[in-house]
Coordinates of C-alpha atoms in Angstrom, one line a residue:
M1 CA 38.9 4.3 -50.0
F2 CA 41.2 3.9 -53.0
D3 CA 41.1 7.6 -53.6
I4 CA 42.2 8.2 -50.0
L5 CA 45.1 5.8 -50.4
E6 CA 46.1 7.4 -53.7
A7 CA 47.7 4.1 -54.9
D8 CA 47.6 2.1 -58.1
I9 CA 48.3 -1.3 -56.5
V10 CA 46.7 -2.0 -53.1
V11 CA 47.3 -5.2 -51.1
F12 CA 45.0 -6.2 -48.2
Q13 CA 45.7 -8.9 -45.7
E14 CA 43.6 -10.6 -43.1
T15 CA 40.3 -10.0 -44.9
K16 CA 38.6 -12.6 -42.8
I17 CA 36.0 -13.5 -45.3
Q18 CA 35.1 -16.5 -47.4
R19 CA 34.0 -16.7 -51.0
K20 CA 30.3 -16.7 -50.1
D21 CA 30.8 -13.4 -48.2
L22 CA 32.0 -11.5 -51.3
R23 CA 29.8 -8.6 -52.3
D24 CA 29.5 -6.4 -55.4
D25 CA 31.3 -3.5 -53.8
M26 CA 34.3 -5.8 -53.1
V27 CA 34.6 -7.3 -56.6
L28 CA 32.8 -5.0 -59.1
V29 CA 34.8 -1.9 -58.3
P30 CA 34.7 0.4 -61.3
G31 CA 38.2 0.9 -62.9
W32 CA 39.8 -1.8 -60.7
D33 CA 40.6 -5.5 -61.0
C34 CA 41.0 -7.8 -58.0
Y35 CA 42.6 -11.1 -57.2
F36 CA 41.6 -13.0 -54.1
S37 CA 43.1 -15.8 -52.0
L38 CA 40.4 -16.7 -49.5
P39 CA 40.4 -19.5 -46.8
R40 CA 38.8 -22.6 -48.2
H41 CA 37.8 -24.2 -44.8
K42 CA 38.2 -21.9 -41.9
K43 CA 35.5 -19.2 -41.5
G44 CA 36.6 -15.6 -40.7
Y45 CA 40.3 -16.4 -41.0
S46 CA 43.2 -14.8 -42.9
G47 CA 42.6 -13.8 -46.6
V48 CA 44.6 -11.7 -49.0
V49 CA 43.4 -9.6 -52.0
I50 CA 45.3 -7.4 -54.5
Y51 CA 43.6 -4.6 -56.4
T52 CA 45.1 -3.1 -59.5
R53 CA 44.0 0.1 -61.2
Q54 CA 43.2 -0.7 -64.8
S55 CA 44.1 2.7 -66.2
V56 CA 47.7 2.4 -64.8
C57 CA 48.8 -1.2 -64.6
A58 CA 47.7 -4.7 -65.6
P59 CA 49.4 -8.0 -64.6
I60 CA 50.2 -10.7 -67.2
K61 CA 50.0 -13.7 -64.8
A62 CA 48.3 -14.4 -61.5
E63 CA 48.5 -17.3 -59.0
E64 CA 47.3 -18.2 -55.5
G65 CA 49.5 -19.8 -52.9
I66 CA 53.2 -20.3 -52.4
T67 CA 53.9 -23.9 -53.4
G68 CA 51.9 -24.0 -56.7
T69 CA 49.7 -26.9 -55.5
L70 CA 46.5 -25.0 -56.0
S71 CA 44.7 -24.6 -59.4
L72 CA 42.7 -22.0 -61.3
P73 CA 39.0 -21.8 -60.8
N74 CA 37.1 -24.4 -62.9
S75 CA 40.4 -26.3 -63.5
S76 CA 42.1 -29.3 -62.0
T77 CA 45.6 -28.5 -63.3
K78 CA 47.9 -27.2 -60.6
F79 CA 49.8 -24.0 -61.2
C80 CA 53.1 -25.8 -61.0
E81 CA 51.9 -28.3 -63.8
L82 CA 50.8 -25.6 -66.3
P83 CA 52.8 -25.1 -69.5
E84 CA 56.0 -23.2 -68.8
E85 CA 54.8 -20.1 -70.6
Q86 CA 51.8 -19.9 -68.4
Q87 CA 53.7 -20.3 -65.1
I88 CA 55.1 -17.6 -62.9
G89 CA 57.8 -20.1 -61.8
G90 CA 60.1 -20.4 -58.8
Y91 CA 58.1 -23.1 -57.1
P92 CA 59.9 -24.8 -54.2
F93 CA 62.0 -27.9 -55.2
A94 CA 61.4 -31.3 -53.8
S95 CA 64.5 -30.9 -51.6
Q96 CA 63.1 -27.7 -50.2
L97 CA 59.7 -29.3 -49.5
E98 CA 60.7 -32.6 -47.9
D99 CA 62.0 -31.1 -44.7
Q100 CA 58.9 -29.1 -43.9
G101 CA 56.5 -32.0 -43.0
L102 CA 53.5 -29.9 -44.0
D103 CA 50.4 -30.5 -46.1
F104 CA 51.1 -28.0 -48.9
A105 CA 47.6 -28.0 -50.2
A106 CA 46.3 -27.2 -46.8
L107 CA 48.9 -24.5 -46.3
D108 CA 47.9 -22.7 -49.5
S109 CA 44.2 -23.2 -48.8
E110 CA 44.4 -20.9 -45.8
G111 CA 44.3 -17.8 -48.1
R112 CA 47.7 -16.4 -47.3
C113 CA 49.3 -15.5 -50.6
V114 CA 48.5 -13.9 -54.0
I115 CA 51.2 -13.6 -56.6
L116 CA 51.0 -11.3 -59.7
E117 CA 53.6 -11.1 -62.4
F118 CA 54.2 -7.8 -64.3
P119 CA 56.6 -7.5 -67.2
A120 CA 59.2 -5.8 -64.8
F121 CA 58.8 -7.8 -61.6
V122 CA 56.8 -10.3 -59.6
L123 CA 54.5 -9.0 -56.8
I124 CA 53.9 -11.2 -53.8
G125 CA 51.3 -10.2 -51.3
V126 CA 51.4 -12.4 -48.1
Y127 CA 49.8 -12.7 -44.7
S128 CA 52.2 -14.7 -42.5
P129 CA 50.9 -16.8 -39.5
A130 CA 51.2 -15.0 -36.2
N131 CA 53.1 -16.2 -33.2
R132 CA 50.1 -16.8 -30.9
D133 CA 49.7 -20.5 -30.5
E134 CA 52.6 -22.8 -29.8
S135 CA 50.9 -25.6 -31.6
R136 CA 51.2 -23.6 -34.8
D137 CA 54.9 -22.9 -34.5
D138 CA 55.9 -25.6 -37.0
F139 CA 53.3 -24.3 -39.5
R140 CA 54.6 -20.8 -39.1
I141 CA 58.2 -21.7 -39.6
G142 CA 57.3 -24.0 -42.5
F143 CA 55.4 -21.1 -44.2
L144 CA 58.4 -18.7 -43.9
N145 CA 60.8 -21.4 -45.2
L146 CA 58.6 -21.9 -48.3
L147 CA 58.3 -18.2 -48.8
D148 CA 62.1 -17.8 -48.6
A149 CA 62.5 -20.6 -51.1
R150 CA 60.0 -19.1 -53.5
V151 CA 61.6 -15.7 -53.4
R152 CA 65.1 -17.0 -53.9
N153 CA 64.0 -19.3 -56.7
L154 CA 62.3 -16.5 -58.6
L155 CA 65.5 -14.3 -58.3
A156 CA 67.6 -17.3 -59.5
M157 CA 65.4 -17.3 -62.6
G158 CA 66.4 -13.7 -63.3
K159 CA 63.1 -12.2 -62.2
R160 CA 62.7 -9.2 -59.9
V161 CA 60.6 -9.6 -56.7
F162 CA 58.5 -7.1 -54.8
L163 CA 57.3 -8.7 -51.5
T164 CA 54.8 -6.9 -49.3
G165 CA 52.3 -7.7 -46.5
D166 CA 51.9 -8.6 -42.9
L167 CA 54.9 -10.8 -42.0
N168 CA 54.2 -10.8 -38.2
I169 CA 57.9 -10.4 -37.5
S170 CA 59.7 -7.4 -36.0
R171 CA 63.1 -7.1 -37.5
E172 CA 65.1 -5.6 -34.7
E173 CA 64.8 -3.7 -31.4
L174 CA 64.1 -0.5 -33.2
D175 CA 60.9 -2.0 -34.6
T176 CA 59.4 -2.9 -31.2
A177 CA 58.3 -0.5 -28.5
N178 CA 60.4 -0.7 -25.3
A179 CA 62.2 -3.8 -26.6
E180 CA 65.2 -3.5 -24.3
A181 CA 63.1 -3.2 -21.2
S182 CA 61.1 -6.2 -22.2
M183 CA 64.3 -8.2 -22.8
R184 CA 65.6 -7.3 -19.3
K185 CA 62.3 -8.2 -17.7
S186 CA 62.2 -11.6 -19.4
N187 CA 66.0 -12.2 -18.9
T188 CA 66.5 -12.5 -22.7
T189 CA 69.9 -11.7 -24.2
Q190 CA 70.4 -10.0 -27.5
L191 CA 71.7 -13.2 -29.0
E192 CA 68.5 -15.0 -28.0
Y193 CA 66.4 -12.2 -29.3
Y194 CA 67.9 -12.3 -32.8
S195 CA 68.2 -16.1 -32.8
T196 CA 64.5 -16.8 -32.6
P197 CA 63.7 -19.0 -35.7
A198 CA 61.4 -16.6 -37.4
R199 CA 63.5 -13.4 -36.8
R200 CA 66.7 -15.2 -37.8
L201 CA 65.2 -16.5 -41.1
F202 CA 63.8 -13.0 -41.9
N203 CA 67.1 -11.2 -41.2
Q204 CA 68.9 -13.6 -43.5
L205 CA 66.6 -12.6 -46.3
L206 CA 67.1 -8.9 -45.8
H207 CA 70.0 -6.7 -46.8
G208 CA 71.6 -5.4 -43.6
G209 CA 69.7 -7.9 -41.4
R210 CA 71.5 -8.8 -38.2
V211 CA 72.5 -12.4 -38.0
F212 CA 74.5 -14.0 -35.3
G213 CA 76.8 -16.9 -36.2
E214 CA 77.1 -18.5 -39.7
R215 CA 74.3 -18.2 -42.1
D216 CA 72.1 -21.2 -43.0
E217 CA 72.9 -23.2 -46.1
G218 CA 71.3 -21.7 -49.2
R219 CA 70.9 -18.3 -47.4
E220 CA 74.4 -17.1 -47.7
K221 CA 73.5 -13.8 -49.3
P222 CA 70.7 -11.4 -48.5
V223 CA 68.4 -10.8 -51.5
L224 CA 65.7 -8.2 -50.4
L225 CA 65.8 -4.5 -49.4
D226 CA 63.6 -3.1 -46.6
I227 CA 62.5 0.0 -48.6
C228 CA 60.8 1.9 -45.8
R229 CA 63.7 1.4 -43.4
A230 CA 66.1 2.4 -46.2
F231 CA 64.4 5.8 -46.4
H232 CA 64.2 6.2 -42.6
P233 CA 67.3 4.3 -41.2
T234 CA 67.3 5.7 -37.7
R235 CA 63.6 6.6 -37.2
E236 CA 62.2 5.4 -33.9
G237 CA 58.5 4.6 -33.2
M238 CA 57.9 3.8 -36.9
F239 CA 55.3 1.1 -35.9
T240 CA 52.6 -0.4 -38.1
C241 CA 50.6 -2.5 -35.6
W242 CA 49.1 -1.8 -32.1
E243 CA 47.2 -3.9 -29.6
Q244 CA 43.6 -2.8 -29.6
K245 CA 42.6 -4.5 -26.4
V246 CA 44.8 -2.2 -24.3
N247 CA 44.2 0.9 -26.6
A248 CA 48.0 1.1 -27.3
R249 CA 47.7 3.2 -30.5
P250 CA 47.3 6.7 -29.0
G251 CA 50.5 6.2 -27.0
N252 CA 52.3 4.6 -30.0
F253 CA 53.2 1.4 -28.1
G254 CA 53.4 -1.0 -31.0
A255 CA 55.6 -2.9 -33.4
R256 CA 56.6 -2.8 -37.1
I257 CA 55.5 -6.0 -38.7
D258 CA 54.3 -4.8 -42.1
Y259 CA 56.8 -4.3 -44.8
V260 CA 57.5 -3.3 -48.5
L261 CA 60.5 -5.2 -49.7
C262 CA 62.1 -5.4 -53.1
S263 CA 65.0 -7.3 -54.8
L264 CA 68.3 -5.4 -54.6
D265 CA 68.4 -4.6 -58.3
M266 CA 65.2 -2.5 -57.8
K267 CA 66.5 -0.3 -55.0
D268 CA 66.9 2.8 -57.2
W269 CA 63.3 2.5 -58.6
F270 CA 61.7 4.2 -55.6
C271 CA 61.4 7.9 -54.7
D272 CA 59.6 7.6 -51.4
S273 CA 58.4 5.1 -48.8
N274 CA 56.7 5.6 -45.4
I275 CA 53.9 4.5 -43.2
Q276 CA 50.5 6.2 -42.8
E277 CA 50.0 6.0 -39.1
G278 CA 47.3 8.6 -39.1
L279 CA 45.0 6.5 -41.3
I280 CA 42.6 4.9 -38.8
G281 CA 40.4 1.9 -39.5
S282 CA 42.4 -1.2 -38.4
D283 CA 44.9 -2.3 -35.8
H284 CA 47.4 -1.9 -38.6
C285 CA 48.3 1.2 -40.7
P286 CA 49.2 1.2 -44.4
V287 CA 52.8 1.1 -45.6
Y288 CA 53.6 2.3 -49.1
A289 CA 56.4 2.7 -51.6
V290 CA 56.3 5.1 -54.6
L291 CA 57.9 4.1 -58.0
K292 CA 59.7 6.7 -60.0
D293 CA 58.2 7.8 -63.4
K294 CA 61.4 6.7 -65.1
I295 CA 63.4 3.6 -64.1
I296 CA 66.5 1.8 -65.4
L297 CA 65.3 -1.5 -66.9
D298 CA 67.8 -3.7 -68.6
G299 CA 70.2 -0.8 -68.9
K300 CA 67.7 1.5 -70.6
V301 CA 65.6 4.4 -69.3
T302 CA 62.0 3.2 -69.4
D303 CA 58.7 4.8 -68.4
V304 CA 57.4 2.9 -65.5
R305 CA 54.0 2.4 -67.2
D306 CA 55.7 0.5 -70.0
A307 CA 57.1 -1.9 -67.4
I308 CA 53.9 -2.7 -65.5
N309 CA 51.6 -3.3 -68.4
P310 CA 51.4 -6.0 -71.2
Y311 CA 53.5 -5.3 -74.2
G312 CA 52.1 -2.7 -76.5
M313 CA 49.5 -1.2 -74.1
F314 CA 51.8 1.7 -73.2
V315 CA 54.7 3.1 -75.3
D316 CA 56.9 5.8 -73.8
G317 CA 54.2 6.3 -71.1
Q318 CA 51.4 6.9 -73.7
R319 CA 48.5 4.5 -73.9
K320 CA 48.2 2.8 -77.2
R321 CA 45.2 0.6 -76.5
E322 CA 42.6 0.3 -73.8
Y323 CA 42.3 -2.4 -71.2
S324 CA 39.8 -5.0 -72.4
M325 CA 38.4 -8.4 -71.3
K326 CA 41.2 -10.1 -73.2
D327 CA 43.6 -8.6 -70.6
M328 CA 41.7 -10.0 -67.7
L329 CA 43.3 -13.0 -66.0
S330 CA 41.6 -16.2 -65.1
L331 CA 42.1 -15.6 -61.3
S332 CA 40.3 -12.2 -61.5
G333 CA 37.5 -11.9 -59.1
K334 CA 35.3 -10.4 -61.8
L335 CA 35.4 -13.8 -63.6
L336 CA 33.9 -15.7 -60.7
P337 CA 30.6 -17.3 -61.8
E338 CA 28.6 -15.3 -59.3
F339 CA 30.1 -12.0 -60.7
D340 CA 30.9 -12.8 -64.3
R341 CA 29.0 -10.7 -67.0
R342 CA 27.6 -8.5 -64.3
Q343 CA 27.6 -4.8 -63.9
N344 CA 28.1 -2.5 -60.9
I345 CA 24.9 -1.2 -59.3
R346 CA 25.8 2.3 -60.5
D347 CA 25.5 1.1 -64.1
M348 CA 21.9 0.0 -63.6
F349 CA 20.7 3.6 -63.6
T350 CA 22.4 4.4 -66.9
R351 CA 21.7 1.1 -68.7
K352 CA 19.6 1.4 -71.8
P353 CA 16.3 -0.5 -71.7
S354 CA 16.4 -3.8 -73.6
L355 CA 12.8 -3.5 -74.9
S356 CA 11.8 -1.3 -77.7
N357 CA 9.9 1.9 -77.1
A358 CA 6.7 0.6 -78.6
Q359 CA 6.8 -2.6 -76.4
S360 CA 7.6 -0.7 -73.2
T361 CA 4.8 1.8 -74.0
N362 CA 2.2 -1.0 -74.5
I363 CA 3.2 -2.7 -71.2
T364 CA 3.0 0.5 -69.3
E365 CA -0.4 1.4 -70.7
T366 CA -1.8 -2.1 -70.0
K367 CA -0.6 -2.0 -66.3
A368 CA -2.0 1.5 -65.9
L369 CA -5.4 0.6 -67.3
E370 CA -5.6 -2.4 -64.9
A371 CA -4.8 -0.1 -62.0
V372 CA -7.5 2.4 -63.2
E373 CA -10.1 -0.3 -63.4
I374 CA -9.4 -1.5 -59.8
A375 CA -9.3 2.0 -58.4
Q376 CA -12.6 2.9 -60.2
A377 CA -14.2 -0.3 -58.8
E378 CA -13.2 0.7 -55.2
F379 CA -14.4 4.3 -55.7
I380 CA -17.8 3.2 -57.0
H381 CA -18.3 0.7 -54.2
D382 CA -17.4 3.3 -51.5
R383 CA -19.9 5.8 -53.0
A384 CA -22.8 3.2 -53.2
P385 CA -25.3 3.3 -50.3
D386 CA -25.6 0.3 -48.1
K387 CA -29.3 -0.4 -47.3
S388 CA -28.6 -2.9 -44.6
Q389 CA -27.0 -0.2 -42.5
S390 CA -29.3 2.7 -43.4
T391 CA -30.0 3.4 -39.7
E392 CA -26.4 3.8 -38.8
P393 CA -24.6 7.1 -39.1
P394 CA -22.8 7.4 -42.4
R395 CA -19.1 6.3 -42.5
A396 CA -16.4 8.5 -43.8
T397 CA -15.6 8.0 -47.4
V398 CA -12.0 7.3 -48.4
H399 CA -11.3 8.4 -52.0
P400 CA -9.0 6.3 -54.2
P401 CA -5.6 7.7 -54.9
V402 CA -5.1 10.0 -57.9
L403 CA -3.3 8.0 -60.6
M404 CA -1.4 10.2 -63.0
A405 CA -0.8 8.4 -66.4
P406 CA -0.4 9.9 -69.9
E407 CA -3.4 9.8 -72.2
L408 CA -5.7 8.2 -69.6
G409 CA -8.3 11.0 -69.3
P410 CA -9.3 13.0 -66.2
S411 CA -8.2 12.4 -62.6
L412 CA -9.9 9.7 -60.7
G413 CA -10.7 12.1 -57.9
D414 CA -13.7 13.3 -60.1
T415 CA -16.9 11.3 -60.2
P416 CA -16.8 9.1 -63.3
S417 CA -19.8 9.4 -65.7
P418 CA -21.7 6.3 -66.8
S419 CA -20.2 6.6 -70.3
A420 CA -16.7 6.6 -68.9
V421 CA -17.0 2.9 -68.1
S422 CA -17.2 0.8 -71.2
T423 CA -19.3 -2.3 -71.7
G424 CA -16.3 -4.5 -71.7
N425 CA -15.3 -3.4 -68.2
K426 CA -18.6 -4.0 -66.5
R427 CA -17.7 -7.6 -65.6
A428 CA -14.3 -6.5 -64.2
L429 CA -16.0 -3.8 -62.1
S430 CA -18.6 -6.1 -60.7
E431 CA -16.0 -8.8 -59.9
A432 CA -13.8 -6.2 -58.2
S433 CA -16.8 -4.8 -56.3
S434 CA -17.8 -8.2 -55.0
A435 CA -14.3 -9.0 -54.0
R436 CA -14.1 -5.7 -52.1
S437 CA -17.4 -6.4 -50.4
L438 CA -16.4 -9.8 -49.3
K439 CA -13.1 -8.5 -47.9
R440 CA -14.9 -5.8 -46.0
V441 CA -17.5 -8.2 -44.5
K442 CA -14.7 -10.6 -43.5
S443 CA -12.8 -7.8 -41.7
N444 CA -16.0 -6.7 -39.9
S445 CA -17.0 -10.2 -38.9
S446 CA -13.6 -10.8 -37.3
A447 CA -13.7 -7.6 -35.4
P448 CA -13.0 -8.2 -31.7
L449 CA -15.7 -7.5 -29.1
S450 CA -13.3 -5.7 -26.8
I451 CA -10.4 -3.3 -27.3
S452 CA -8.3 -5.2 -24.7
S453 CA -8.6 -8.6 -26.4
A454 CA -5.1 -8.5 -27.9
K455 CA -3.2 -11.8 -27.6
G456 CA -1.0 -12.0 -24.5
Q457 CA 1.8 -9.6 -23.7
Q458 CA 3.3 -8.3 -27.0
S459 CA 6.4 -6.7 -25.5
L460 CA 8.3 -6.1 -22.2
K461 CA 6.6 -2.7 -22.0
G462 CA 3.3 -4.4 -21.5
F463 CA 4.4 -5.7 -18.2
F464 CA 4.6 -2.1 -16.8
K465 CA 1.2 -1.1 -18.1
P466 CA -1.8 -1.4 -15.7
K467 CA -4.7 -3.5 -16.7
P468 CA -7.6 -1.4 -18.1
A469 CA -10.3 -1.0 -15.3
A470 CA -13.0 0.5 -17.6
L471 CA -13.4 1.7 -21.1
N472 CA -13.8 5.4 -21.4
R473 CA -16.3 6.3 -24.0
D474 CA -14.8 9.7 -24.8
A475 CA -11.3 8.1 -25.3
V476 CA -12.8 5.5 -27.7
A477 CA -14.7 8.1 -29.7
K478 CA -11.6 10.3 -29.9
E479 CA -9.5 7.4 -31.1
A480 CA -12.2 6.4 -33.7
S481 CA -12.4 10.0 -34.9
T482 CA -8.6 10.4 -35.3
T483 CA -8.0 7.0 -37.0
T484 CA -7.5 7.5 -40.7
S485 CA -8.0 3.8 -41.8
V486 CA -11.6 2.7 -42.6
D487 CA -10.8 -0.8 -41.4
V488 CA -9.7 0.4 -38.0
K489 CA -12.9 2.5 -37.7
A490 CA -14.9 -0.6 -38.6
T491 CA -13.2 -2.5 -35.8
L492 CA -13.8 0.2 -33.2
L493 CA -17.5 0.9 -34.1
P494 CA -18.9 -2.4 -32.7
A495 CA -17.1 -1.7 -29.4
V496 CA -18.6 1.8 -29.2
R497 CA -22.1 0.5 -29.9
L498 CA -21.6 -2.2 -27.3
V499 CA -20.8 0.5 -24.7
E500 CA -23.9 2.5 -25.7
R501 CA -26.1 -0.6 -25.3
A502 CA -24.6 -1.4 -21.9
Q503 CA -25.1 2.2 -20.7
A504 CA -28.7 2.1 -21.8
V505 CA -29.4 -1.0 -19.8
A506 CA -27.6 0.4 -16.8
S507 CA -29.4 3.8 -17.0
E508 CA -32.8 2.0 -16.5
Q509 CA -31.8 0.8 -13.1
T510 CA -31.4 3.0 -10.0
A511 CA -27.8 3.9 -9.5
P512 CA -26.5 4.9 -6.1
A513 CA -25.7 8.6 -5.6
S514 CA -22.1 7.8 -4.8
T515 CA -21.4 6.3 -8.3
S516 CA -18.2 7.6 -9.8
K517 CA -18.6 9.9 -12.8
D518 CA -15.4 8.6 -14.3
N519 CA -16.8 5.2 -15.2
I520 CA -19.3 4.7 -18.0
L521 CA -20.8 1.5 -16.5
S522 CA -22.0 1.5 -12.9
P523 CA -21.6 -1.7 -10.8
S524 CA -24.9 -3.2 -9.8
S525 CA -26.2 -6.3 -8.1
N526 CA -28.4 -7.1 -11.1
S527 CA -26.9 -9.9 -13.2
R528 CA -28.3 -8.4 -16.4
S529 CA -26.2 -5.3 -16.0
T530 CA -23.1 -7.4 -15.5
D531 CA -23.8 -9.7 -18.4
A532 CA -24.8 -6.9 -20.8
S533 CA -21.3 -6.0 -21.5
P534 CA -18.0 -7.7 -21.1
L535 CA -16.4 -4.3 -20.5
S536 CA -17.9 -3.8 -17.0
V537 CA -15.5 -4.3 -14.1
Q538 CA -15.8 -4.6 -10.4
G539 CA -14.9 -1.6 -8.3
G540 CA -13.4 -1.2 -4.9
S541 CA -10.5 -3.4 -3.6
S542 CA -10.6 -5.9 -6.4
R543 CA -9.7 -3.2 -8.9
D544 CA -6.8 -2.1 -6.8
K545 CA -5.5 -5.6 -6.7
D546 CA -5.5 -5.9 -10.5
V547 CA -3.6 -2.6 -11.1
H548 CA 0.2 -2.7 -11.3
D549 CA 2.1 0.4 -10.3
P550 CA 4.1 1.2 -13.5
I551 CA 6.7 3.4 -11.8
E552 CA 7.4 0.8 -9.1
S553 CA 7.7 -2.0 -11.6
K554 CA 10.0 0.0 -13.9
E555 CA 12.3 0.9 -11.0
S556 CA 12.4 -2.8 -10.0
W557 CA 13.4 -3.9 -13.4
S558 CA 15.9 -1.0 -13.7
K559 CA 17.7 -2.1 -10.6
L560 CA 17.8 -5.7 -11.8
F561 CA 19.3 -5.0 -15.3
T562 CA 21.3 -1.8 -14.7
K563 CA 25.0 -2.3 -14.7
P564 CA 26.7 -1.4 -11.4
A565 CA 28.4 2.0 -11.2
A566 CA 32.0 1.8 -12.4
P567 CA 34.7 2.7 -9.9
R568 CA 37.0 5.7 -10.7
C569 CA 40.6 5.3 -11.3
E570 CA 43.1 6.6 -8.7
G571 CA 45.3 8.6 -11.0
H572 CA 42.7 10.6 -13.0
N573 CA 39.4 10.1 -11.1
E574 CA 37.7 8.9 -14.4
P575 CA 35.2 6.0 -14.7
C576 CA 37.1 2.7 -15.2
I577 CA 36.5 0.2 -18.0
S578 CA 35.8 -3.5 -17.6
L579 CA 37.8 -6.1 -19.4
L580 CA 37.9 -9.9 -19.4
T581 CA 40.9 -12.0 -18.5
K582 CA 41.7 -14.4 -21.4
K583 CA 45.1 -15.5 -20.3
S584 CA 45.1 -19.2 -19.3
G585 CA 45.3 -19.7 -15.5
I586 CA 43.2 -19.6 -12.4
N587 CA 41.9 -16.1 -13.3
C588 CA 40.9 -16.9 -16.9
G589 CA 37.3 -15.7 -17.5
R590 CA 37.3 -13.2 -14.6
S591 CA 36.4 -9.5 -15.2
F592 CA 38.3 -6.6 -13.8
W593 CA 38.3 -2.8 -13.8
M594 CA 41.2 -0.7 -15.0
C595 CA 42.0 2.9 -16.0
P596 CA 40.3 3.9 -19.3
R597 CA 43.2 5.9 -20.6
P598 CA 45.5 4.4 -23.3
L599 CA 48.8 2.7 -22.6
G600 CA 51.8 5.1 -22.7
P601 CA 54.9 4.8 -24.9
T602 CA 56.7 2.9 -22.1
G603 CA 54.1 0.1 -22.2
A604 CA 53.8 0.2 -18.4
K605 CA 51.3 1.8 -16.1
E606 CA 52.4 5.2 -14.9
K607 CA 51.8 7.7 -12.1
N608 CA 51.0 11.3 -12.4
T609 CA 51.0 11.2 -16.3
Q610 CA 48.4 11.5 -19.0
W611 CA 48.7 7.7 -19.7
R612 CA 47.1 4.7 -18.0
C613 CA 47.5 4.7 -14.2
Q614 CA 47.9 1.6 -12.0
T615 CA 44.3 1.2 -11.0
F616 CA 43.2 -2.5 -11.0
I617 CA 40.1 -3.9 -9.3
W618 CA 38.5 -7.3 -9.7
C619 CA 34.8 -6.9 -10.6
S620 CA 33.9 -9.5 -7.9
D621 CA 35.7 -7.4 -5.3
W622 CA 33.9 -4.1 -6.3
N623 CA 30.9 -3.1 -4.2
P624 CA 29.4 0.3 -5.3
G625 CA 27.4 0.6 -2.1
L626 CA 30.6 0.8 0.0
A627 CA 32.4 3.3 -2.3

């Protein structure tokens, strides 16, 4: 994935995982370090992670959250209470916090912000709350106010800031599909559109942001540059998010709510910025910015690698020392207890054995000798004749597997000579032989008297199968001959002998001439014939009553569980798709049919076009039989 993105710093938002859900392929990525901010309480909610390529860059400080109220793993000291040389700084002041009315620890515990400091700038990766629930409006505005305060405080300290992530705010009409038509439909004026609290706050932060009226106190000047819009100032349809429920991405009916922003003194550091709308895999697309190889830092031309690595690691773009464990920060995911001192699964195949060659050789030979002794015991037992069953036809012999081991003599497929088994192994052989004999007797003693004595109905398919009317001797013999397992043959043989015994008893009696040739056992009035075998069945009408027609049963079940045929849309004559109404109201929870095609660029249903037509049918009103 990182190779596809071709980036050295990757910021993900809305990971929707908790710490217990982390896997090796998320944390132990070869050549990369990672810094997580995961929700502490809510499952499958928010989450931010930043990956840095160790061969190119390495941060010098790392924190989680905006307010500084959280602490490092295995520490109770808050970030804002650390020694000054260990802080990133810029934490909101008491005057900036008192008006919010929020629980700041709970705010930072939702996993919405990771902050990394490099020598040249501070990187902030955020996932801002979305405008979906009115009950969370105060939380959303409070989060944005604290983010604005942290950015401005860092800049006031003389540090540069690079802010990126999903801010869930569209900056202006150009960043929303069909915004003007939506405003006319909702009777919203341009003043009202730009004066919404989140959009007004965001535009006051941006250079060139449109603000109506006087600016708020403390926000008199813009401090960040919208890098992507700076490279494409008039580009339309540059959207980064699309609604998946209505399949709006093919028609590019979306909004731009993901940004790469930087402080104004960094505006000349970038050579390109754009979106990757063709990269599929989410309802969002990546947004990127490319740093120049040479930048102006403190009035001097500096190689960018010197500015994004600890002092002395790179000099004039040339590496002077390698990245080591000393450079790894306490917030790194690789230092979590469940991943610390561990290797990636790929390293397991190249890792050197911890045991010496002599020790490993002895262990291997010991295990191999034990396997040979057990295999020889099974082989000798299978070759030994059984006097108690001398009148029965001989059973097939299953040879033990050939075990290939160095310096262990000939293959076990050959008959071992008496001298091949040493005196010390006789006890092991006799014990293994007796254990094998007991196991075989147990399996034979528990063999069922009937093939059809399986417990109950094992699966739904068993409902469609007819009950067995009689046991066919040829079928049983064929099944026994084709079975490769000795234990399965041992189970089938008693049933075959039982059939033979029952047939012998039946043949002594006079059978009617009209007896069917398809049945092995003939029905008779003699009770001995009936009691001789539990496999005998009654013929005539009773047999027909016990038999289920599998075709009829299958058709009945198919009609019961098969979904009704979908109606076809009016505009394209294509099968409609079914969706569920989730909007609150009297129709909440109802299903409906609609055109399967994606929504067009206008965001409205159209006629005689390639986009979604106006077909809409409630599922409760659709009757396939009348179509």
